Short mmCIF file of C-alpha atoms and ligand atoms in Angstrom, two decimals:
data_model
loop_
_atom_site.label_atom_id
_atom_site.label_comp_id
_atom_site.label_asym_id
_atom_site.label_seq_id
_atom_site.Cartn_x
_atom_site.Cartn_y
_atom_site.Cartn_z
CA MET X 1 -0.21 0.03 0.05
CA ILE X 2 1.48 3.75 -1.31
CA THR X 3 0.69 6.73 0.90
CA LEU X 4 -0.56 9.65 -0.77
CA GLY X 5 2.95 11.36 0.64
CA ALA X 6 4.79 8.78 -0.02
CA VAL X 7 4.13 8.92 -4.01
CA ILE X 8 4.16 13.06 -3.45
CA ALA X 9 7.81 12.54 -1.63
CA LEU X 10 8.96 10.13 -4.66
CA CYS X 11 7.90 12.50 -7.45
CA GLN X 12 9.56 15.37 -5.87
CA SER X 13 12.45 13.75 -5.38
CA THR X 14 15.89 14.63 -6.78
CA THR X 15 16.99 11.98 -6.95
CA GLY X 16 16.63 9.06 -10.10
CA ALA X 17 14.13 6.56 -10.03
CA ALA X 18 16.47 3.93 -9.48
CA GLN X 19 17.44 5.65 -6.69
CA ALA X 20 14.00 6.36 -5.43
CA ASN X 21 13.37 2.99 -5.57
CA ASP X 22 15.77 1.79 -2.99
CA VAL X 23 15.21 4.39 -0.33
CA PRO X 24 12.46 4.69 1.88
CA PRO X 25 9.69 7.27 2.10
CA GLU X 26 10.77 8.37 5.42
CA ARG X 27 14.45 9.12 4.09
CA LEU X 28 13.23 10.77 1.03
CA ALA X 29 11.43 12.62 2.95
CA ALA X 30 13.94 14.11 5.44
CA ARG X 31 16.19 14.31 2.43
CA GLN X 32 12.90 17.37 1.02
CA TRP X 33 13.57 18.30 4.28
CA PHE X 34 17.61 19.10 4.59
CA GLN X 35 16.72 20.21 1.47
CA ASP X 36 13.90 23.04 2.65
CA ALA X 37 16.50 24.09 5.61
CA LYS X 38 19.19 25.57 3.68
CA PHE X 39 21.19 26.48 6.23
CA GLY X 40 23.01 24.56 9.38
CA LEU X 41 25.44 25.42 12.19
CA PHE X 42 28.57 23.33 12.33
CA ILE X 43 30.36 22.99 15.56
CA HIS X 44 33.65 21.62 15.72
CA TRP X 45 34.71 21.10 20.13
CA GLY X 46 37.32 19.19 21.63
CA VAL X 47 40.46 18.77 23.20
CA TYR X 48 41.73 20.03 20.72
CA SER X 49 39.98 23.42 21.60
CA LEU X 50 42.09 23.86 24.81
CA LEU X 51 44.92 24.65 22.72
CA GLY X 52 43.45 27.38 20.48
CA GLN X 53 45.19 26.16 17.35
CA GLY X 54 42.56 24.25 15.55
CA GLU X 55 41.38 21.00 15.73
CA TRP X 56 44.49 19.07 14.10
CA VAL X 57 46.92 20.05 17.21
CA MET X 58 47.74 16.47 17.63
CA GLN X 59 49.01 16.05 13.73
CA ASN X 60 50.33 19.35 13.57
CA ARG X 61 52.69 19.28 16.83
CA LYS X 62 53.83 15.58 16.61
CA MET X 63 51.96 15.07 20.01
CA THR X 64 52.09 11.47 21.03
CA GLY X 65 49.03 9.41 22.52
CA SER X 66 50.19 9.96 25.64
CA GLU X 67 50.64 13.35 25.51
CA TYR X 68 46.77 14.23 24.41
CA GLU X 69 45.46 11.97 26.87
CA TRP X 70 47.32 13.79 29.44
CA LEU X 71 45.99 16.88 28.28
CA ALA X 72 42.18 15.56 27.81
CA THR X 73 42.11 14.84 31.59
CA THR X 74 42.28 18.87 31.90
CA PHE X 75 38.89 19.27 29.77
CA ASN X 76 36.81 21.15 31.59
CA PRO X 77 34.11 23.43 29.97
CA THR X 78 32.87 24.64 32.84
CA LYS X 79 30.51 27.84 31.03
CA PHE X 80 28.80 24.91 28.12
CA ASP X 81 25.05 26.14 28.01
CA ALA X 82 23.96 23.74 25.27
CA ARG X 83 20.63 26.44 25.56
CA ALA X 84 23.31 29.56 24.85
CA TRP X 85 24.09 27.88 21.80
CA VAL X 86 20.60 26.49 21.18
CA ASP X 87 19.33 30.42 21.43
CA LEU X 88 22.44 31.26 19.08
CA ALA X 89 21.02 28.50 16.15
CA ARG X 90 18.01 30.06 16.41
CA ALA X 91 19.05 33.93 16.26
CA ALA X 92 21.25 32.43 12.96
CA GLY X 93 18.23 30.99 11.56
CA VAL X 94 20.38 27.87 11.04
CA LYS X 95 17.33 24.93 11.17
CA TYR X 96 19.91 22.40 12.20
CA ILE X 97 23.34 21.37 14.11
CA THR X 98 26.28 19.41 12.84
CA ILE X 99 28.61 19.19 15.92
CA THR X 100 31.83 17.08 15.86
CA SER X 101 30.86 13.63 18.26
CA ARG X 102 35.03 12.26 17.51
CA HIS X 103 37.05 14.57 15.49
CA HIS X 104 40.45 12.76 14.46
CA ASP X 105 41.99 13.12 18.14
CA GLY X 106 40.22 10.55 18.61
CA PHE X 107 38.34 11.40 21.80
CA SER X 108 34.94 11.04 22.34
CA MET X 109 32.43 14.24 23.33
CA PHE X 110 29.87 11.79 24.66
CA LYS X 111 29.47 8.87 26.85
CA THR X 112 30.82 5.54 25.56
CA ALA X 113 30.79 2.06 27.24
CA ALA X 114 33.28 1.57 23.56
CA THR X 115 35.83 3.38 25.60
CA PRO X 116 36.98 5.26 28.58
CA TYR X 117 38.52 8.25 26.46
CA ASN X 118 35.77 9.91 26.30
CA ILE X 119 34.34 13.13 28.65
CA VAL X 120 32.30 11.89 31.40
CA ASP X 121 35.03 9.00 31.83
CA TRP X 122 38.21 11.08 30.97
CA THR X 123 37.79 14.82 32.34
CA PRO X 124 36.71 16.61 35.52
CA PHE X 125 34.26 18.05 34.07
CA ARG X 126 31.88 14.79 33.93
CA ARG X 127 28.53 15.86 32.19
CA ASP X 128 27.58 14.55 28.47
CA PRO X 129 27.15 17.26 26.00
CA LEU X 130 25.79 15.31 23.51
CA LYS X 131 22.69 14.75 25.59
CA GLU X 132 22.39 18.30 26.88
CA LEU X 133 22.58 19.66 23.28
CA ALA X 134 20.74 16.63 21.79
CA ASP X 135 17.67 17.56 24.54
CA GLU X 136 17.67 21.31 24.18
CA CYS X 137 18.16 21.40 20.48
CA ARG X 138 14.47 18.65 20.88
CA ARG X 139 12.86 21.35 22.43
CA GLN X 140 13.49 24.23 20.05
CA GLY X 141 13.03 22.23 17.30
CA ILE X 142 16.31 22.19 15.85
CA LYS X 143 17.64 19.15 14.14
CA LEU X 144 20.97 17.45 15.09
CA PHE X 145 23.97 15.76 12.93
CA PHE X 146 26.86 14.08 14.77
CA TYR X 147 30.04 14.82 12.89
CA TYR X 148 32.07 11.24 13.83
CA SER X 149 35.75 11.01 12.25
CA GLN X 150 36.56 7.51 10.86
CA LEU X 151 40.01 8.38 11.22
CA ASP X 152 41.25 7.73 14.38
CA TRP X 153 44.67 9.11 15.52
CA HIS X 154 44.97 7.68 19.28
CA HIS X 155 42.99 4.03 18.82
CA PRO X 156 45.06 1.12 18.81
CA ASP X 157 43.57 -0.78 16.29
CA TYR X 158 43.20 2.08 13.63
CA TRP X 159 46.07 -0.15 11.40
CA PRO X 160 47.81 -0.51 9.01
CA ARG X 161 47.41 3.39 8.99
CA GLY X 162 46.53 6.26 6.63
CA ASN X 163 48.33 9.38 5.98
CA THR X 164 48.46 11.13 8.94
CA GLY X 165 48.52 9.97 12.87
CA LEU X 166 51.81 8.04 12.61
CA GLU X 167 53.70 10.19 14.96
CA THR X 168 52.04 9.37 18.26
CA GLY X 169 53.80 6.72 19.70
CA ARG X 170 51.32 3.75 19.22
CA PRO X 171 52.47 -0.04 18.91
CA ALA X 172 52.75 -1.01 14.98
CA ARG X 173 50.25 -3.61 14.68
CA GLY X 174 46.64 -3.82 15.79
CA ASP X 175 43.07 -4.95 13.86
CA TRP X 176 41.41 -3.36 11.32
CA ASN X 177 38.13 -5.69 12.23
CA THR X 178 38.50 -4.63 15.77
CA TYR X 179 38.29 -0.69 15.01
CA LEU X 180 35.58 -1.44 12.22
CA ASN X 181 33.29 -3.34 15.20
CA PHE X 182 34.44 0.01 17.49
CA MET X 183 32.87 2.60 15.55
CA ASP X 184 29.82 -0.01 14.18
CA ARG X 185 29.20 0.93 18.64
CA GLN X 186 30.13 4.13 19.23
CA LEU X 187 27.69 4.58 16.09
CA THR X 188 25.08 3.05 17.71
CA GLU X 189 25.42 4.44 21.08
CA LEU X 190 25.04 7.61 18.93
CA LEU X 191 21.55 6.73 17.29
CA THR X 192 19.78 5.14 20.70
CA HIS X 193 20.68 7.83 22.70
CA TYR X 194 20.78 10.32 21.51
CA GLY X 195 17.24 10.98 20.38
CA PRO X 196 15.80 10.81 16.58
CA LEU X 197 18.77 12.62 14.74
CA GLY X 198 18.83 14.32 11.66
CA GLY X 199 22.18 12.10 10.71
CA ILE X 200 25.68 11.21 10.66
CA TRP X 201 28.11 13.06 8.73
CA PHE X 202 31.72 11.15 8.21
CA ASP X 203 34.70 12.46 7.76
CA GLY X 204 37.90 10.63 7.32
CA MET X 205 38.15 8.41 4.69
CA TRP X 206 40.57 10.08 2.34
CA ASP X 207 43.27 8.91 4.89
CA LYS X 208 43.05 5.21 3.95
CA PRO X 209 41.08 5.84 0.56
CA ASP X 210 42.11 2.16 -0.90
CA ALA X 211 41.13 0.30 2.96
CA ASP X 212 37.76 -1.54 3.37
CA TRP X 213 36.06 0.61 5.70
CA ARG X 214 32.66 -2.03 5.54
CA LEU X 215 30.45 0.79 4.22
CA PRO X 216 27.75 -1.50 3.51
CA GLN X 217 27.67 -2.99 6.80
CA THR X 218 28.16 -0.25 9.18
CA TYR X 219 25.22 2.60 6.60
CA ALA X 220 22.74 -0.66 6.84
CA LEU X 221 22.73 -0.68 10.63
CA ILE X 222 22.46 3.33 10.67
CA HIS X 223 19.37 2.63 8.54
CA ARG X 224 17.53 -0.12 10.19
CA LEU X 225 18.29 2.14 13.95
CA GLN X 226 17.10 5.65 11.94
CA PRO X 227 15.51 5.20 9.11
CA ALA X 228 14.79 8.41 8.50
CA ALA X 229 18.46 9.33 9.30
CA LEU X 230 20.75 11.32 6.70
CA ILE X 231 24.26 9.87 5.82
CA VAL X 232 26.53 12.54 5.08
CA PRO X 233 29.64 11.83 3.91
CA ASN X 234 33.07 14.19 3.70
CA HIS X 235 34.92 11.53 1.31
CA HIS X 236 34.75 14.42 -1.96
CA LYS X 237 34.10 12.06 -3.99
CA ALA X 238 30.95 11.39 -6.47
CA PRO X 239 28.24 9.62 -3.67
CA LEU X 240 28.16 5.95 -2.84
CA PRO X 241 25.31 3.73 -2.46
CA GLY X 242 23.30 4.89 0.69
CA GLU X 243 24.37 8.18 1.24
CA ASP X 244 22.32 11.00 0.89
CA VAL X 245 24.13 14.17 1.11
CA GLN X 246 27.00 15.44 -1.54
CA THR X 247 29.58 17.84 0.67
CA PHE X 248 31.56 20.26 -0.75
CA GLU X 249 34.18 21.82 2.13
CA GLN X 250 35.12 25.71 2.09
CA ASP X 251 33.65 25.71 -1.76
CA LEU X 252 30.35 25.76 -3.32
CA PRO X 253 28.52 22.85 -4.97
CA GLY X 254 30.64 21.61 -7.74
CA ALA X 255 34.32 23.81 -7.64
CA ASN X 256 37.57 23.34 -6.69
CA THR X 257 39.31 26.06 -5.62
CA ALA X 258 39.83 24.63 -2.20
CA GLY X 259 41.54 21.08 -3.92
CA PHE X 260 39.44 18.97 -1.35
CA ASN X 261 36.44 18.57 -3.65
CA THR X 262 34.93 16.47 -6.91
CA THR X 263 33.64 18.39 -9.29
CA GLU X 264 30.63 16.36 -10.51
CA ILE X 265 27.79 16.99 -8.59
CA GLY X 266 25.21 13.84 -7.93
CA ALA X 267 21.86 13.71 -7.83
CA LEU X 268 21.19 14.53 -4.23
CA PRO X 269 20.71 17.09 -2.00
CA THR X 270 24.05 19.36 -1.95
CA GLU X 271 26.06 20.54 1.53
CA THR X 272 28.66 23.61 1.36
CA SER X 273 30.81 23.44 4.87
CA LEU X 274 32.52 27.18 5.56
CA THR X 275 34.34 27.78 8.27
CA MET X 276 34.08 31.31 9.42
CA ASN X 277 37.62 32.06 9.79
CA GLY X 278 40.15 29.55 8.45
CA ALA X 279 39.96 27.24 11.18
CA TRP X 280 37.61 24.57 12.03
CA GLY X 281 38.50 24.24 15.88
CA PHE X 282 39.10 27.30 18.11
CA ASN X 283 41.98 29.29 16.56
CA ILE X 284 43.01 32.10 19.30
CA THR X 285 45.29 33.00 16.10
CA ASP X 286 43.26 33.07 13.38
CA ARG X 287 41.87 36.71 13.26
CA ASN X 288 40.93 36.41 9.20
CA TYR X 289 36.93 36.72 10.00
CA LYS X 290 34.94 36.75 7.07
CA SER X 291 32.59 39.56 6.48
CA VAL X 292 28.62 38.73 6.95
CA SER X 293 27.71 40.15 3.33
CA SER X 294 30.41 37.20 2.03
CA LEU X 295 28.82 35.17 4.39
CA VAL X 296 25.11 35.79 2.86
CA SER X 297 26.55 36.10 -0.48
CA THR X 298 27.31 31.72 0.07
CA LEU X 299 24.31 31.35 1.85
CA VAL X 300 22.55 32.96 -0.88
CA ARG X 301 24.89 31.15 -3.70
CA ALA X 302 24.62 27.67 -2.34
CA ALA X 303 20.89 28.20 -2.17
CA GLY X 304 20.98 29.22 -6.07
CA ALA X 305 22.99 25.90 -6.36
CA GLY X 306 20.57 23.93 -5.08
CA GLY X 307 22.41 23.43 -2.13
CA ASN X 308 22.89 24.25 2.23
CA LEU X 309 25.03 25.84 3.63
CA LEU X 310 26.89 24.52 6.91
CA LEU X 311 28.84 27.52 8.56
CA ASN X 312 31.18 26.70 11.27
CA VAL X 313 32.47 27.93 14.46
CA GLY X 314 34.61 26.73 16.70
CA PRO X 315 33.90 26.82 20.37
CA ARG X 316 36.38 27.98 23.33
CA PRO X 317 37.86 25.25 25.62
CA ASP X 318 35.43 26.96 28.75
CA GLY X 319 32.21 26.32 26.76
CA THR X 320 31.76 29.76 25.02
CA ILE X 321 31.67 30.61 21.50
CA GLN X 322 33.63 33.78 21.18
CA PRO X 323 31.84 37.62 20.01
CA GLU X 324 32.95 37.53 16.42
CA PHE X 325 31.13 34.71 15.92
CA VAL X 326 27.91 35.72 17.81
CA GLU X 327 27.53 39.06 15.85
CA ARG X 328 28.33 37.83 12.37
CA LEU X 329 25.53 34.49 12.90
CA HIS X 330 22.98 37.28 14.78
CA GLU X 331 23.89 39.56 11.61
CA ILE X 332 22.88 37.07 9.28
CA GLY X 333 20.09 35.74 11.28
CA ARG X 334 18.70 39.79 11.18
CA TRP X 335 18.71 39.02 7.14
CA LEU X 336 16.68 35.80 6.93
CA SER X 337 14.09 37.67 9.33
CA THR X 338 13.27 39.49 6.27
CA TYR X 339 14.91 37.87 3.25
CA GLY X 340 14.40 33.81 4.69
CA ARG X 341 11.78 33.30 2.40
CA SER X 342 13.84 33.51 -1.07
CA ILE X 343 16.06 31.47 1.21
CA TYR X 344 14.02 28.53 3.09
CA GLY X 345 12.04 26.30 1.11
CA THR X 346 13.56 27.27 -1.90
CA ARG X 347 15.32 24.91 -4.66
CA ALA X 348 17.57 26.34 -7.68
CA GLY X 349 16.46 29.13 -9.65
CA PRO X 350 15.78 28.47 -13.58
CA VAL X 351 18.98 30.44 -14.02
CA PRO X 352 23.04 29.26 -13.35
CA PRO X 353 24.70 30.84 -10.85
CA ARG X 354 26.01 33.65 -12.15
CA ALA X 355 29.38 36.68 -10.79
CA TRP X 356 26.47 38.78 -10.38
CA GLY X 357 24.02 36.70 -8.20
CA ALA X 358 21.89 33.91 -8.09
CA THR X 359 18.67 32.47 -8.45
CA THR X 360 16.02 30.33 -6.26
CA ARG X 361 12.36 29.60 -6.88
CA ARG X 362 9.23 27.93 -4.51
CA GLY X 363 6.49 26.94 -7.19
CA ASP X 364 5.62 29.60 -9.05
CA THR X 365 7.74 32.19 -7.28
CA ILE X 366 11.57 32.69 -8.83
CA PHE X 367 13.48 34.64 -6.20
CA VAL X 368 16.67 36.69 -8.34
CA HIS X 369 19.54 37.53 -6.21
CA VAL X 370 21.63 40.51 -7.33
CA LEU X 371 24.91 40.43 -4.79
CA SER X 372 26.86 42.40 -6.82
CA TRP X 373 25.92 44.49 -10.63
CA PRO X 374 27.07 48.25 -10.92
CA ASP X 375 23.59 48.81 -13.55
CA ARG X 376 20.11 49.64 -13.15
CA ILE X 377 19.90 47.20 -15.68
CA LEU X 378 19.99 43.46 -15.70
CA ALA X 379 18.93 41.28 -18.51
CA LEU X 380 17.84 37.29 -17.59
CA PRO X 381 18.34 34.63 -19.81
CA PRO X 382 14.41 33.35 -20.59
CA VAL X 383 13.36 31.82 -17.21
CA GLY X 384 10.99 29.19 -18.15
CA ALA X 385 7.71 31.05 -17.23
CA HIS X 386 5.60 33.88 -18.65
CA VAL X 387 6.20 37.10 -15.33
CA ARG X 388 3.03 38.17 -13.86
CA ARG X 389 4.71 40.83 -11.71
CA ALA X 390 7.97 41.93 -10.58
CA SER X 391 8.22 43.81 -7.14
CA LEU X 392 11.04 44.29 -4.27
CA LEU X 393 11.03 41.83 -1.50
CA ALA X 394 12.04 43.63 0.44
CA GLY X 395 9.32 46.65 1.14
CA GLY X 396 7.00 44.97 -1.92
CA ALA X 397 7.58 48.06 -4.68
CA PRO X 398 7.08 46.78 -7.61
CA LEU X 399 9.63 47.06 -10.27
CA ALA X 400 9.65 47.36 -14.10
CA PHE X 401 10.63 44.99 -16.81
CA SER X 402 10.34 43.59 -20.07
CA GLU X 403 10.13 40.02 -21.22
CA THR X 404 11.12 38.81 -24.85
CA THR X 405 12.02 35.56 -26.61
CA ALA X 406 15.79 36.18 -25.46
CA GLY X 407 14.44 37.02 -21.58
CA VAL X 408 13.59 39.36 -19.09
CA THR X 409 14.78 42.46 -18.23
CA LEU X 410 14.47 44.04 -15.39
CA THR X 411 14.80 47.92 -14.10
CA LEU X 412 16.57 47.59 -10.40
CA PRO X 413 16.52 50.80 -8.13
CA ALA X 414 19.21 52.11 -6.83
CA ARG X 415 21.35 50.05 -4.39
CA ARG X 416 21.24 51.10 -0.65
CA GLN X 417 25.27 50.96 0.09
CA ASP X 418 23.94 49.10 3.39
CA GLU X 419 22.22 46.14 1.04
CA TYR X 420 24.26 42.21 0.98
CA ASP X 421 21.61 40.91 -1.91
CA GLN X 422 18.69 42.54 -3.66
CA VAL X 423 16.72 40.42 -3.94
CA ILE X 424 13.62 39.99 -6.43
CA VAL X 425 10.68 38.41 -6.43
CA LEU X 426 9.42 36.94 -10.17
CA GLU X 427 5.33 36.28 -10.04
CA THR X 428 5.26 33.59 -13.04
CA THR X 429 2.63 31.91 -14.98
CA SER X 430 3.84 28.56 -15.10
CA GLY X 431 3.58 26.78 -18.67
CA ARG X 432 0.51 24.73 -17.54
CA ASP X 433 -1.63 27.93 -17.65
C1 JFZ M 1 37.88 17.36 7.43
C2 JFZ M 1 38.35 17.42 8.92
O1 JFZ M 1 39.91 16.96 8.40
C3 JFZ M 1 38.95 18.70 8.95
O2 JFZ M 1 39.96 19.00 10.61
C4 JFZ M 1 37.22 19.39 9.75
O3 JFZ M 1 36.57 18.44 10.10
C5 JFZ M 1 36.85 19.56 8.23
C6 JFZ M 1 35.50 20.00 8.14
O4 JFZ M 1 36.62 18.30 7.84
O5 JFZ M 1 38.87 18.16 6.75
C7 JFZ M 1 39.76 17.73 5.66
C8 JFZ M 1 38.57 16.82 4.42
C9 JFZ M 1 40.10 16.20 3.58
C10 JFZ M 1 41.35 16.64 3.86
C11 JFZ M 1 41.93 17.47 4.53
C12 JFZ M 1 40.76 17.92 5.75
N1 JFZ M 1 42.18 15.69 2.66
O6 JFZ M 1 41.75 15.30 1.86
O7 JFZ M 1 43.41 15.85 3.54
#
């Protein structure tokens, strides 16, 4: 018996028919939710935050496992307040949070029975911040995803080694299957102790590209435990079976300026992950913060390519988030409170991303995002439908336009200095009428 909802989900899905057949309706619905959400907050937080040199400090400073274990005994983020974080997320206008449950350092930021090397059993803090965050997210209607590193610089059974974690003093032996079982055990905990999750954001496979990661087994485990949980892999390759989202690290969908990504875009929803300065984990010397204008522009350009933006903060070791991040998130949230309807719930618009901006659409409404254009006249190629009305999103004032077989020409109002994005609403009549 196929429900109407399932039929609609199948029809609306951006995936190809072959994939839609394999993917159950609750996951197709979750993909739709994900595409509607458009904006998430990435949080990199762990023992590494103590040193203020980013989340790769163990590798970069050539720290041994025992040195890092000692460091971990001092982690005590007494000012951590899940409510403050989720309040900030809501003020920023994000719909989901993706937080590091375990990064490459191998330290679990949650209570786990699989190893004592976790925040509850190893540190004076003794609290499980992911549990507190999960409860608060549920209370405030924010979805929670767990980042989970497949690469581990601490676990003895991460063997044979990959390209990193070679100077941690671990003995040159180990059992790969024991390590994979350890990961599956932790993932089982994450998917059973924290309520319904948005999904799991995997990272680190690139450390051992030729290893057997036993992905089909792990992905099946996740989908059995939570059929609506999305699998978001950061392996920088075209999507593999069982995966739900294609990520682009520090790049827009299909771009590869950072040198990490494939330029091949599959049929799945996409997500751009982006740092607010140059670092993921707290970095005390990186003051190279992106402007709000640049961040809004990336959000708009990602949406114009049909994708989401996952914008990162690296909280401080005491559990607070530094003012430079807070201010920017608040300002983006203020922008979204006016312009959100041209972002949330949209899909890529009819005009592919351009140097001047991007287009998004919801149903018969097209949003033209003019990020940077010096002239009062803007010419678009044909938008695939007849334009009935053009107006400014902010304030609703009508705009003059003309339509020919060559496209649509808009007359823009003079631009305000402080405008990040001039958004024009085109109401169109679809081909059907
Ligand atoms: C990864 C992590 O290493 C990084 O710490 C952060 O969590 C980011 C979101 O994801 O970034 C990468 C991914 C791939 C490579 C390097 C860093 N790589 O292929 O060398």
